[in-house]
Short mmCIF file of C-alpha atoms and ligand atoms in Angstrom, two decimals:
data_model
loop_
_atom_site.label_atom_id
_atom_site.label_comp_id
_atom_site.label_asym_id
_atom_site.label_seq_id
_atom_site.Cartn_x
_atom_site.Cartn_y
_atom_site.Cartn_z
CA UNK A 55 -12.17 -20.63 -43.45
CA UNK A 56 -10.31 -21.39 -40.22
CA UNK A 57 -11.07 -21.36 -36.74
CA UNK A 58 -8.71 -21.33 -33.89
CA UNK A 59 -10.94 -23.22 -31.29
CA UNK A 60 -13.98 -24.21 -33.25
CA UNK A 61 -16.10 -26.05 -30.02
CA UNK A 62 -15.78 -22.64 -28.53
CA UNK A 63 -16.00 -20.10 -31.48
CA UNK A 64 -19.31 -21.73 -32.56
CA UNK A 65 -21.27 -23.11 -29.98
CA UNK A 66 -25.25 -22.46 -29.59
CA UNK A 67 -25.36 -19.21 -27.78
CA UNK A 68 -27.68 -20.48 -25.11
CA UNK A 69 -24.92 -23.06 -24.07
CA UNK A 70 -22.41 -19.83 -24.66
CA UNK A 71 -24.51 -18.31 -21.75
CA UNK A 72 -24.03 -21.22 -19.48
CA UNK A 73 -20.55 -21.24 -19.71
CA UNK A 74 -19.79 -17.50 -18.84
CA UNK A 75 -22.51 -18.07 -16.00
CA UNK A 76 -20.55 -20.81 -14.78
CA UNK A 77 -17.09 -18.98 -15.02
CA UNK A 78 -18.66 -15.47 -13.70
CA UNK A 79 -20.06 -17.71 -10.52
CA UNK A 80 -16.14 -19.55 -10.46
CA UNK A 81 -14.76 -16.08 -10.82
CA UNK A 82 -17.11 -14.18 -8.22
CA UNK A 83 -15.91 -17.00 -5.69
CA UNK A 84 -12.20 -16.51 -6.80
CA UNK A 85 -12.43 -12.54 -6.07
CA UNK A 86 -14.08 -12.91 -2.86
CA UNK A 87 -11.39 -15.40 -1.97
CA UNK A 88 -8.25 -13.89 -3.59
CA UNK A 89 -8.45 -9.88 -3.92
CA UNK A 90 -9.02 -7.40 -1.31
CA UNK A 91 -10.04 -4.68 -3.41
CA UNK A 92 -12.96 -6.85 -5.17
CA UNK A 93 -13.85 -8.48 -1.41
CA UNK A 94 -14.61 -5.52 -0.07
CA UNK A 95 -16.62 -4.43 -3.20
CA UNK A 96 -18.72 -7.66 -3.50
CA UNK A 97 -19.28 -7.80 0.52
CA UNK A 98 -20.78 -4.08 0.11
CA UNK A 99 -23.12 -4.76 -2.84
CA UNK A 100 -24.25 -7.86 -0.75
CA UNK A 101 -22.22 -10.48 -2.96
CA UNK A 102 -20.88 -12.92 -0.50
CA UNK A 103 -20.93 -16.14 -3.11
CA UNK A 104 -20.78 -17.08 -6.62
CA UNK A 105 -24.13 -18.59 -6.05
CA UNK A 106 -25.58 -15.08 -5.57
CA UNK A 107 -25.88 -14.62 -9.49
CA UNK A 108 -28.50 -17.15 -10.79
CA UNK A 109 -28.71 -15.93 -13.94
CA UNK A 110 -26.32 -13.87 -16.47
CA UNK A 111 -28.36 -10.90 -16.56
CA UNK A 112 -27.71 -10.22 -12.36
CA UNK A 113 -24.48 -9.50 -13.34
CA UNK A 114 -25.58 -5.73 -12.80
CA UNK A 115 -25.43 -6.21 -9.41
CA UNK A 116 -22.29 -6.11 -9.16
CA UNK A 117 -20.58 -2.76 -9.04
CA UNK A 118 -18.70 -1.09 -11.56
CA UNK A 119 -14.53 -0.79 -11.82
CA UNK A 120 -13.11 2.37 -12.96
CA UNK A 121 -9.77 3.44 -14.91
CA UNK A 122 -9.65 5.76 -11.49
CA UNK A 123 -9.56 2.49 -8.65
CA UNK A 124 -6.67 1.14 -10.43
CA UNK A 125 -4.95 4.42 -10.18
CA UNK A 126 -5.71 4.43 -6.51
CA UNK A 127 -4.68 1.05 -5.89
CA UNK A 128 -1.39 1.70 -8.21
CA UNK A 129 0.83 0.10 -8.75
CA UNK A 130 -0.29 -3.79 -6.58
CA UNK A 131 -3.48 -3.07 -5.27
CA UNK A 132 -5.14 -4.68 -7.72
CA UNK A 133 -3.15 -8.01 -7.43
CA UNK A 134 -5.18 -11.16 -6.39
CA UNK A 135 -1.96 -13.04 -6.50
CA UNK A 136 1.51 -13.33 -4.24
CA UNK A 137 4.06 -11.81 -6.45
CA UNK A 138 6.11 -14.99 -7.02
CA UNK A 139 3.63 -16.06 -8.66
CA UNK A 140 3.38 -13.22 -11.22
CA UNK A 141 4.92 -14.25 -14.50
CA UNK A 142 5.00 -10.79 -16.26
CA UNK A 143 4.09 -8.03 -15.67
CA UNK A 144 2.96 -4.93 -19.12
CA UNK A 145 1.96 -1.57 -18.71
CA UNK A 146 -0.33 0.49 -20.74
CA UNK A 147 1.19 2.98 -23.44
CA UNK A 148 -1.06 5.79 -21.44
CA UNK A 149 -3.25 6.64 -23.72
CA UNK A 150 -4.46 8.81 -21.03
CA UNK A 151 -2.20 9.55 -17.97
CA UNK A 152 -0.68 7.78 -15.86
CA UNK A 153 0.49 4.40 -17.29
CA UNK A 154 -2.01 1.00 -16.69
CA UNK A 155 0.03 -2.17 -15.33
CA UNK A 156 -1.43 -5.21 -16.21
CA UNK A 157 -0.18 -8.48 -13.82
CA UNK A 158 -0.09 -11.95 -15.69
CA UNK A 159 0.49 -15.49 -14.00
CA UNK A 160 2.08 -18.58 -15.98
CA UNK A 161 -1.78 -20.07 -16.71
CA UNK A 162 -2.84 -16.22 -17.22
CA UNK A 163 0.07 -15.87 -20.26
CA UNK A 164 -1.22 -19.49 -21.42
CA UNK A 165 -4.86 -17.93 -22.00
CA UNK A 166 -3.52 -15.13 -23.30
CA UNK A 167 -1.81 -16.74 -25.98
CA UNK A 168 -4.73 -18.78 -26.95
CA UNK A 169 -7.01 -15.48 -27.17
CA UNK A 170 -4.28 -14.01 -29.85
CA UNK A 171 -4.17 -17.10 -32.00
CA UNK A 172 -7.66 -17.15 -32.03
CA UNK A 173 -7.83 -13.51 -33.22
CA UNK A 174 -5.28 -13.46 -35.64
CA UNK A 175 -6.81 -16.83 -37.26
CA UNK A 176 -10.20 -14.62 -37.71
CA UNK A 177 -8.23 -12.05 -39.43
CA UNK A 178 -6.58 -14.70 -41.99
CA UNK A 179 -3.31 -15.35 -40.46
CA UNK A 180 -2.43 -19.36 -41.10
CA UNK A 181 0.77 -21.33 -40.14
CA UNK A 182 2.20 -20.63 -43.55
CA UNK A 183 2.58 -17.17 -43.27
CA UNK A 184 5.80 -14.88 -42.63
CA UNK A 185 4.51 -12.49 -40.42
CA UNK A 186 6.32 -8.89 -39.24
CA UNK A 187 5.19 -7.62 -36.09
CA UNK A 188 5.91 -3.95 -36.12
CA UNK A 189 4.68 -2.62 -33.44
CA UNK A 190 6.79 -1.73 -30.43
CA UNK A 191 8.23 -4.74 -28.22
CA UNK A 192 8.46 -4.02 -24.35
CA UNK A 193 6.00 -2.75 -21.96
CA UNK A 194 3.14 -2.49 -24.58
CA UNK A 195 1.18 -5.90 -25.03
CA UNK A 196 0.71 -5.70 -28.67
CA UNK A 197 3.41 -7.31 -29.90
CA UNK A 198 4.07 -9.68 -27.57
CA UNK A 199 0.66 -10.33 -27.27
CA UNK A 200 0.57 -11.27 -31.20
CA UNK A 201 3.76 -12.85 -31.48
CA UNK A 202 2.81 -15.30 -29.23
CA UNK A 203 -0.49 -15.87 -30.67
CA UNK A 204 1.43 -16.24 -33.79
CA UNK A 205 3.42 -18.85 -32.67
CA UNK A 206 0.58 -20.67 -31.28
CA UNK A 207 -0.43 -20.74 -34.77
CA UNK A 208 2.68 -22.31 -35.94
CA UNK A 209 3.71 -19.65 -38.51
CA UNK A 210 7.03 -17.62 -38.97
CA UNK A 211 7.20 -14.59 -37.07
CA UNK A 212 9.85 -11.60 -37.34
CA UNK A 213 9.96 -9.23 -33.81
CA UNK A 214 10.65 -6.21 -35.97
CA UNK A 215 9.03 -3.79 -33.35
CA UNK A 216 9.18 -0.26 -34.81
CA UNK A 217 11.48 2.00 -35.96
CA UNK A 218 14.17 2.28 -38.71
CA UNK A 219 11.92 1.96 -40.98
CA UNK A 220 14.33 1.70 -43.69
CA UNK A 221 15.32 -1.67 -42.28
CA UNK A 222 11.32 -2.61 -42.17
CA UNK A 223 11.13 -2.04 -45.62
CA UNK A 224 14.25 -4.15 -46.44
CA UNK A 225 12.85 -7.04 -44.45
CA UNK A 226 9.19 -6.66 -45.44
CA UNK A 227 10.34 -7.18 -48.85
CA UNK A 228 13.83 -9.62 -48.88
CA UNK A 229 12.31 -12.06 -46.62
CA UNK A 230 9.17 -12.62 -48.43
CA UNK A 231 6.69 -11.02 -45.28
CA UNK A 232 3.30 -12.14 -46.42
CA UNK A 233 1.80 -10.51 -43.07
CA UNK A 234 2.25 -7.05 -41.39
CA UNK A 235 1.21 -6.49 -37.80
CA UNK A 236 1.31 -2.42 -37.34
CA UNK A 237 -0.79 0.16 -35.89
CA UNK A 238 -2.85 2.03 -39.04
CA UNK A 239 -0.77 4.89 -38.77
CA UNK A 240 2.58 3.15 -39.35
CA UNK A 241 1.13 1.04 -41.57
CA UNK A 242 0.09 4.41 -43.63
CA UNK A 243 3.51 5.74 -43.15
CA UNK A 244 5.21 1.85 -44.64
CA UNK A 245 2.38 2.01 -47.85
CA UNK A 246 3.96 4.98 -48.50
CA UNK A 247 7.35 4.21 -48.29
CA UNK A 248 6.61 0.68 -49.88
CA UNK A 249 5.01 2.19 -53.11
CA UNK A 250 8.33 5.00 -53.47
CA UNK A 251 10.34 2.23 -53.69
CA UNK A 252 8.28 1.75 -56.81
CA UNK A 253 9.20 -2.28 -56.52
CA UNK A 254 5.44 -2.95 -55.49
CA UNK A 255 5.67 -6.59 -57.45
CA UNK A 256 8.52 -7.95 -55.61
CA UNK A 257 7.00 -7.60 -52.04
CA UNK A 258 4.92 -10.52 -50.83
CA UNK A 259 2.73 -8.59 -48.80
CA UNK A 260 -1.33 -9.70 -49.19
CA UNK A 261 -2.02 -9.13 -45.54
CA UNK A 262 -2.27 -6.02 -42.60
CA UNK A 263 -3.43 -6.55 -39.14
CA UNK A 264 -4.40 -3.36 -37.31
CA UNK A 265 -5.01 -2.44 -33.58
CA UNK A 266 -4.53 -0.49 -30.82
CA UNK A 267 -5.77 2.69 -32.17
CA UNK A 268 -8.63 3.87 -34.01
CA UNK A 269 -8.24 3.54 -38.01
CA UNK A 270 -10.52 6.05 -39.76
CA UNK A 271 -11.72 4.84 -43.02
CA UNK A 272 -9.71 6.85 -45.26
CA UNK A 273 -6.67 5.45 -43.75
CA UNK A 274 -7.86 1.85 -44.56
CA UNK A 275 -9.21 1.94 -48.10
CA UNK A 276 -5.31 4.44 -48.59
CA UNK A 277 -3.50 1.42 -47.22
CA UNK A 278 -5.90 -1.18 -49.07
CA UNK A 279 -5.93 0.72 -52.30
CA UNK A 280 -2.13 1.59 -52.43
CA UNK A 281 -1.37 -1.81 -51.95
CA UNK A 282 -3.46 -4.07 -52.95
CA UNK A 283 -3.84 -6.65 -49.44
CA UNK A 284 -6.68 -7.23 -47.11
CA UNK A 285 -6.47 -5.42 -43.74
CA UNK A 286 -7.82 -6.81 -40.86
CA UNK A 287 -8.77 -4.81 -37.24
CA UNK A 288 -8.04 -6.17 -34.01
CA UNK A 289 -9.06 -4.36 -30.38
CA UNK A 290 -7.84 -5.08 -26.56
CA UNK A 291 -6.41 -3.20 -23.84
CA UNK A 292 -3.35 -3.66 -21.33
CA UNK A 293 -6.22 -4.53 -18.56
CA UNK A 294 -7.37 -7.10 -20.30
CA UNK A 295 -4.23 -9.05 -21.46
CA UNK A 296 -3.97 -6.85 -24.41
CA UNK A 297 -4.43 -7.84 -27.95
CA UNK A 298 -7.14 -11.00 -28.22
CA UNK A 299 -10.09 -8.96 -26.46
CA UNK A 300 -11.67 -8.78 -30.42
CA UNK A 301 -10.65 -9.17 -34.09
CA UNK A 302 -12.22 -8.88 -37.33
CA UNK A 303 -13.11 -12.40 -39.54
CA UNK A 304 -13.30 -12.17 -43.25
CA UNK A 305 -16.52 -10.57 -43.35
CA UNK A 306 -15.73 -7.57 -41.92
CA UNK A 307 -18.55 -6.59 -40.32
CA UNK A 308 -17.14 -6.18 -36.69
CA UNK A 309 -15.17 -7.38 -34.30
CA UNK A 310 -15.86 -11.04 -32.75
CA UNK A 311 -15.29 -11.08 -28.67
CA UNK A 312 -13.30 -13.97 -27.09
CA UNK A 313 -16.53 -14.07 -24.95
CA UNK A 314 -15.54 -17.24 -22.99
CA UNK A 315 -12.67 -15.25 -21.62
CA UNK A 316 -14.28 -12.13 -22.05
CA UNK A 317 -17.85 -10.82 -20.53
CA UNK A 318 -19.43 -7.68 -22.91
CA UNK A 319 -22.13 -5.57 -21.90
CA UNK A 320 -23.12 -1.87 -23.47
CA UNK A 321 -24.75 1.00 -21.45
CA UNK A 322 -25.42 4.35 -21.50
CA UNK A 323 -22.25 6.35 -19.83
CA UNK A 324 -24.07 8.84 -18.02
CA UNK A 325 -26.89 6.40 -16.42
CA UNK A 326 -25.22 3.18 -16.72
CA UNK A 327 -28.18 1.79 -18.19
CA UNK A 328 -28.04 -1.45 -20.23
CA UNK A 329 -28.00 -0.71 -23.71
CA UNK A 330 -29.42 -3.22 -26.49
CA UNK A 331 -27.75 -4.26 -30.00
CA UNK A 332 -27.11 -1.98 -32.25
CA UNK A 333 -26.71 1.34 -29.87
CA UNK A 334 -23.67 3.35 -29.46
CA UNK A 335 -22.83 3.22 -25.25
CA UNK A 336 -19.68 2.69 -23.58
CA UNK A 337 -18.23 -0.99 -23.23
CA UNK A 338 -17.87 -2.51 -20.01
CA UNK A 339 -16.03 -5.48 -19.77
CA UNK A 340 -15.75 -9.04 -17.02
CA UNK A 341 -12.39 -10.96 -16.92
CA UNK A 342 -13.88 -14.70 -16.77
CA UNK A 343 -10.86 -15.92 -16.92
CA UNK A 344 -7.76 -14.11 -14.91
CA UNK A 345 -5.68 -15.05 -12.25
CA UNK A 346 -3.40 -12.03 -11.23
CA UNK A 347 -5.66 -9.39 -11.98
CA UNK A 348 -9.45 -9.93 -12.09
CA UNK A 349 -11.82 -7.46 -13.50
CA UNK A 350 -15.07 -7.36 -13.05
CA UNK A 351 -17.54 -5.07 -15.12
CA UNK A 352 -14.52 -2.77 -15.63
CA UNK A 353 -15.59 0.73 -17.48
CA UNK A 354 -13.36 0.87 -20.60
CA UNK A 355 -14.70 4.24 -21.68
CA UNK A 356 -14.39 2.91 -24.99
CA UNK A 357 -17.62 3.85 -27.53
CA UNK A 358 -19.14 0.87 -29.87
CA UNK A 359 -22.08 -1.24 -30.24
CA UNK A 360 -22.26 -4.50 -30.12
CA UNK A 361 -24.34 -7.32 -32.40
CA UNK A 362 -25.10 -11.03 -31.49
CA UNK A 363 -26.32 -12.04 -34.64
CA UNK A 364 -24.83 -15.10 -36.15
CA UNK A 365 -21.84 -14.46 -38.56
CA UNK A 366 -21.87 -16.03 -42.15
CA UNK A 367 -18.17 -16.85 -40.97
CA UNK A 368 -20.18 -19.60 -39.17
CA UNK A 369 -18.91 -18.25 -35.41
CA UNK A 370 -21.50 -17.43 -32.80
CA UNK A 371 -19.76 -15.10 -30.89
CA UNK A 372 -20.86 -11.54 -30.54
CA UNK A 373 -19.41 -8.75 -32.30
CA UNK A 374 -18.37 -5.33 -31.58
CA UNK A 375 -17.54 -2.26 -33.97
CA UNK A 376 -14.19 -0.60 -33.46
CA UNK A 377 -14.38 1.91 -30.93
CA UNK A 378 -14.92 5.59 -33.00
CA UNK A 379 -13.97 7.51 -30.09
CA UNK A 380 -13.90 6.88 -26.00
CA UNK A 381 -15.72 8.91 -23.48
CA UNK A 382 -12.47 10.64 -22.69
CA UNK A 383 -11.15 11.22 -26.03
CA UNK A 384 -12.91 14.15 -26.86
CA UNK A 385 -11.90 17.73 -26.59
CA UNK A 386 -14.00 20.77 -25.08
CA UNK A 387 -13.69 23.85 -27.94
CA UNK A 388 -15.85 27.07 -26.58
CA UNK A 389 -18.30 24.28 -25.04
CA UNK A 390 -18.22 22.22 -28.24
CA UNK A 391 -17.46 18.69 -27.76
CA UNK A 392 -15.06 17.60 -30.40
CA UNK A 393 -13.97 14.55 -31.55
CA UNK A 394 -11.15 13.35 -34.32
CA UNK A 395 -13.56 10.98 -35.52
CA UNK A 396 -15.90 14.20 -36.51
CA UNK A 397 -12.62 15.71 -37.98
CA UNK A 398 -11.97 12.60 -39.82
CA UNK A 399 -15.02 12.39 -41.38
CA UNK A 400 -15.11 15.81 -43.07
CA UNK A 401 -11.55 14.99 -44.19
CA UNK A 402 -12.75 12.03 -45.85
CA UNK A 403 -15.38 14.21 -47.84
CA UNK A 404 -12.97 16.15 -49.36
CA UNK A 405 -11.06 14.90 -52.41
CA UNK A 406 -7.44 15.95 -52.51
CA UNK A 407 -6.86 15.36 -48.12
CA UNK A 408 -4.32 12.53 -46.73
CA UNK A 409 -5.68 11.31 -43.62
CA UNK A 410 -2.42 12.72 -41.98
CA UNK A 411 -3.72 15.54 -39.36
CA UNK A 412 -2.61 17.35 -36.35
CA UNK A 413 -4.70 19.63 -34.07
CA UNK A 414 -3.27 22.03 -32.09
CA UNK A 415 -5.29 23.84 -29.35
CA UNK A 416 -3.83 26.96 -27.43
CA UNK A 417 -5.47 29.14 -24.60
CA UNK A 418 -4.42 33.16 -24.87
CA UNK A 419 -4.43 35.95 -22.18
CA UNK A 420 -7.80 36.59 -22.58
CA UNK A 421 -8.63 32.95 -22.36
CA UNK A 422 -10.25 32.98 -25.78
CA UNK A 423 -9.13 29.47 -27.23
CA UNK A 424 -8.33 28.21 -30.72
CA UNK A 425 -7.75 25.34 -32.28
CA UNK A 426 -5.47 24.83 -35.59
CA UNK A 427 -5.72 22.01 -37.89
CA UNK A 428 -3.05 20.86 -40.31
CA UNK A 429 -4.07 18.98 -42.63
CA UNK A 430 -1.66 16.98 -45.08
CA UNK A 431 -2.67 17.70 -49.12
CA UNK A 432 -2.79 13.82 -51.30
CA UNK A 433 -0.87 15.17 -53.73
CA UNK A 434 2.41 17.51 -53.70
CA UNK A 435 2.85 20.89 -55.00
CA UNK A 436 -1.13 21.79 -55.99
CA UNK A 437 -1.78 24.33 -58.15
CA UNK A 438 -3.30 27.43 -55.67
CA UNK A 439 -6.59 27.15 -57.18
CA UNK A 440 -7.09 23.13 -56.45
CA UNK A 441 -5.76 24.10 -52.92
CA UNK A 442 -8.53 27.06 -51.93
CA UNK A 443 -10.68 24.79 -53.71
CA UNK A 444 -9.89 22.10 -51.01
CA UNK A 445 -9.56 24.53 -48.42
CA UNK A 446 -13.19 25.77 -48.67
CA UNK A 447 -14.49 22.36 -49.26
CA UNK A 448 -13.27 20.79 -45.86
CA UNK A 449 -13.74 24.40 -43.83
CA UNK A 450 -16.98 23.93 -45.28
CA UNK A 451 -17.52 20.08 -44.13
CA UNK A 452 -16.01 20.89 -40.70
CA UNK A 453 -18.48 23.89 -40.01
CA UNK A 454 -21.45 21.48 -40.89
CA UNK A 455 -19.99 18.39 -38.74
CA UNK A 456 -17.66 19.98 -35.76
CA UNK A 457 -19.72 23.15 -35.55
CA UNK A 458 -17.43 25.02 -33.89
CA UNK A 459 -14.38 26.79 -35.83
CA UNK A 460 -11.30 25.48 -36.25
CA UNK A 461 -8.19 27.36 -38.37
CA UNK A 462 -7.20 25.30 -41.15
CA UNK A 463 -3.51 24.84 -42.83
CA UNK A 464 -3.01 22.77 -45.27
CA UNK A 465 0.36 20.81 -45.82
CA UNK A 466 2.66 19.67 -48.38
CA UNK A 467 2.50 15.40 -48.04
CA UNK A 468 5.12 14.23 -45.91
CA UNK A 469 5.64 16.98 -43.91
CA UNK A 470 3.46 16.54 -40.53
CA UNK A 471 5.28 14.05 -38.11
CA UNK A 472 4.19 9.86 -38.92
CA UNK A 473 4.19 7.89 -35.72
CA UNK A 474 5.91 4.14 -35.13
CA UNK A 475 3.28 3.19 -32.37
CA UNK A 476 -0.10 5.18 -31.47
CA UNK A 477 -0.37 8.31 -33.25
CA UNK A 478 -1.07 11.60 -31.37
CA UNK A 479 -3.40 14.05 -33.06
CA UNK A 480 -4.02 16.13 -30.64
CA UNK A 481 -1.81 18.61 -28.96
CA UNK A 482 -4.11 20.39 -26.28
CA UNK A 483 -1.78 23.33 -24.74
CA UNK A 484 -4.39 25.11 -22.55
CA UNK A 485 -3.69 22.77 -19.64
CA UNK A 486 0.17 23.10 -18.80
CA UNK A 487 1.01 19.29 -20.45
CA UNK A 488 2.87 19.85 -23.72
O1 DLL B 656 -3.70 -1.05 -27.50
C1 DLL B 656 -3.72 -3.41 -26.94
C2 DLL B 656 -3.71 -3.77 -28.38
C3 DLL B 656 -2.53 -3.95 -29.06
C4 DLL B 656 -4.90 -4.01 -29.05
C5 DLL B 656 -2.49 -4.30 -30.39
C6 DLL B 656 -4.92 -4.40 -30.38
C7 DLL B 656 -3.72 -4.55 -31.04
P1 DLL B 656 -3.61 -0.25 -24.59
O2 DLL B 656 -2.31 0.37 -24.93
O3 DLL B 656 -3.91 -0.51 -23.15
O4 DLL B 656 -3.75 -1.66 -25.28
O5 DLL B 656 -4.75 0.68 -25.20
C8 DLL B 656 -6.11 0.30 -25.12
O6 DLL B 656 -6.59 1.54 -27.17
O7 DLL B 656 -9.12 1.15 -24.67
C9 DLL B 656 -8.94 1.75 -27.06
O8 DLL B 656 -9.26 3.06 -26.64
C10 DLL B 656 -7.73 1.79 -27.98
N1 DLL B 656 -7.85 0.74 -29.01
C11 DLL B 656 -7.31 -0.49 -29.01
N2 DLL B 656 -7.61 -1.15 -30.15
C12 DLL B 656 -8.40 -0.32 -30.89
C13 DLL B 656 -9.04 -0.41 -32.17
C14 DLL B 656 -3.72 -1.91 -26.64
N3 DLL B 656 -8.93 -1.48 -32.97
C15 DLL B 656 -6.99 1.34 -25.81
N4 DLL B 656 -9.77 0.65 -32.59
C16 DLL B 656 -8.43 0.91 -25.88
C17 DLL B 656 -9.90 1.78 -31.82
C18 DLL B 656 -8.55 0.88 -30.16
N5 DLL B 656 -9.29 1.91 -30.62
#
């Protein structure tokens, strides 16, 4: 099996440690020195040096970032650069409000580029693959991010983006893709259109690299079953480069951290307390390498655990599981906290459910709110008893795992709306947006 950067992939953990020490203390002093925002921060918390943290560990001295401070210092206040010296600059799809921007400098792309390759090389990709990036080129760093980890890697790579996905189909198949990048959604919505074309045989396809957005299981083991390939997972975020933060090896048991570039901790959201392996907390991440825009034990509000046991893929670095859910991604249902993860799981108890869903939340005169969940049926035209035999099943399933009542319609396949980039499940009306 490959790896990227093998002296850094697999080296002794204990001499891991030193090195993110020594590029936390290089980084501390670069902060202090470059970026008003963190100066301040540091000078307050009694951080005046690099040479402050002695040991990893201390690194909880230093305070937290929040998704909130880079709103407030929107749209340059984060910038620990002159803006000639910016090389690009990305912005966040806005997963929630307003958009992220993400500030990159020439040696900044360079390590950027490096972090991809290494990625994509844990999920499989080699120079002697085709690969289709279908995600959407532009602001959002996924597929420039990959492409030019992909070229790092020396292979062949198509900037399909997304849309027309007629045309995807025609190129996935006449020029002999062996590797599709595409969020698990569109990559749902291409299965399905691959396996109509009922020419299966002829497409090359053996590989499909996921990210940006959470893939339930049902999705994956649709896509892997339908088609036959390995898929591969792959998390990041616009404030930290973008794709290359983490990426699944062969062994699929988590995501391994670029943690030279990268600094993981886990804690408890509402204490901040430092969480060990194995437990569910919030991920907060240090940029140890970043010019532009430094981070430093920056709140993702993403949900996962992390494990440093040693891979049988032979790397040492730690791993994380894809995020279920974030500490914002929930919705508030007659004091219920709901999550699609929940909802997904009761779909995928049910046999006869796509994992195609929409929920739709509205707020009435009396302030009395509902939610409605379609639901998209496997197979088309059911006969009414398989359908209310479904239909009780999952209303069953959701009662046990959401608790609180949501209306259920189910839906003919095909009919609830597939989405080229992130998918939106949830359609929350009560608060004016949408
Ligand atoms: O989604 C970067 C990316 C592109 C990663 C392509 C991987 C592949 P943003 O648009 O800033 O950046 O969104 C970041 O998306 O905080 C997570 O909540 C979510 N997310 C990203 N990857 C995963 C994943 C890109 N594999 C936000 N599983 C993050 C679950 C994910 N959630």
């Amino acid at each position: 099996m490959k790896i990227y950067q093998t002296k850094l992939e697999t080296m002794d953990r204990e001499n891991l440690k030193g090195l993110q020490l020594k590029k936390l203390q290089r980084m501390i002093d670069y902060c202090l020195s470059h970026s008003s925002f963190y100066r301040m921060k540091l000078r307050a918390a009694g951080i005046d040096s690099g040479r402050c943290i002695e040991r990893l560990e201390e690194i909880r001295g230093i305070p937290y970032t929040t998704k909130d401070e880079l709103r407030e210092q929107y749209p340059t206040g984060m910038l620990a650069v002159p803006m000639n010296q910016v090389a690009r600059i990305h912005a966040s799809s806005g997963t929630t409000g307003k958009p992220t921007v993400g500030y990159y400098t020439q040696r900044d792309l360079d390590i950027w580029a490096d972090a991809a390759a290494r990625v994509l090389t844990q999920n499989g990709l080699q120079s002697s693959d085709i690969m289709q990036v279908s995600v959407g080129y532009g602001l959002f760093t996924g597929a420039i991010g990959f492409h030019q980890g992909a070229e790092r890697i020396g292979c062949t790579v198509i900037p399909a983006s997304t849309g027309n996905t007629e045309k995807q189909i025609v190129m996935l198949h006449d020029l002999g893709v062996t590797v599709l990048m595409a969020t698990p959604s569109y990559a749902a919505h291409l299965a399905e259109r691959i396996v109509s074309t009922g020419k299966r045989h002829e497409f090359k396809l053996k590989r499909i690299l996921f990210g940006a957005e959470r893939c339930s299981a049902a999705t994956r083991r649709m896509i892997e079953n339908t088609l036959q390939v390995e898929t591969a997972d792959n998390y990041g975020m616009t404030e930290f480069f973008g794709p290359g933060v983490a990426g699944e090896c062969a062994e699929k048991n988590g995501m391994h951290i670029t943690e030279d570039i990268f600094y993981p901790e886990i804690i408890e959201p509402e204490s901040g307390k430092a969480l060990s392996d194995g437990a569910v907390g919030e991920l907060v991440l240090t940029s140890l390498e970043r010019e532009a825009m430094p981070l430093l034990r920056y709140r993702t509000r993403d949900l996962t655990s992390i494990d440093h046991t040693p891979c049988r893929c032979g790397r040492t670095t730690a791993r994380i599981q894809a995020p279920k859910e974030r500490t914002d991604d929930m919705f508030v249902l007659k004091g219920i906290n709901v999550f699609p993860s929940q909802i997904e799981t009761a779909m995928s108890r049910v046999r006869g459910l796509s994992p195609h869903y929409r929920i739709t939340i509205n707020r009435d005169e009396a302030f009395q709110d509902s939610a409605l969940l379609e639901v998209e049926l496997s197979e088309s035209n059911a006969p009414m008893e398989e359908r209310n035999r479904i239909q009780a099943e999952f209303e069953r399933w959701l009662r046990e795992i959401v608790i609180v009542r949501l209306g259920v319609t189910l839906c003919e396949p095909g009919t609830l709306e597939r989405f080229a980039g992130k998918s939106r499940r949830v359609f929350d009306h009560r608060y004016g947006q949408e």
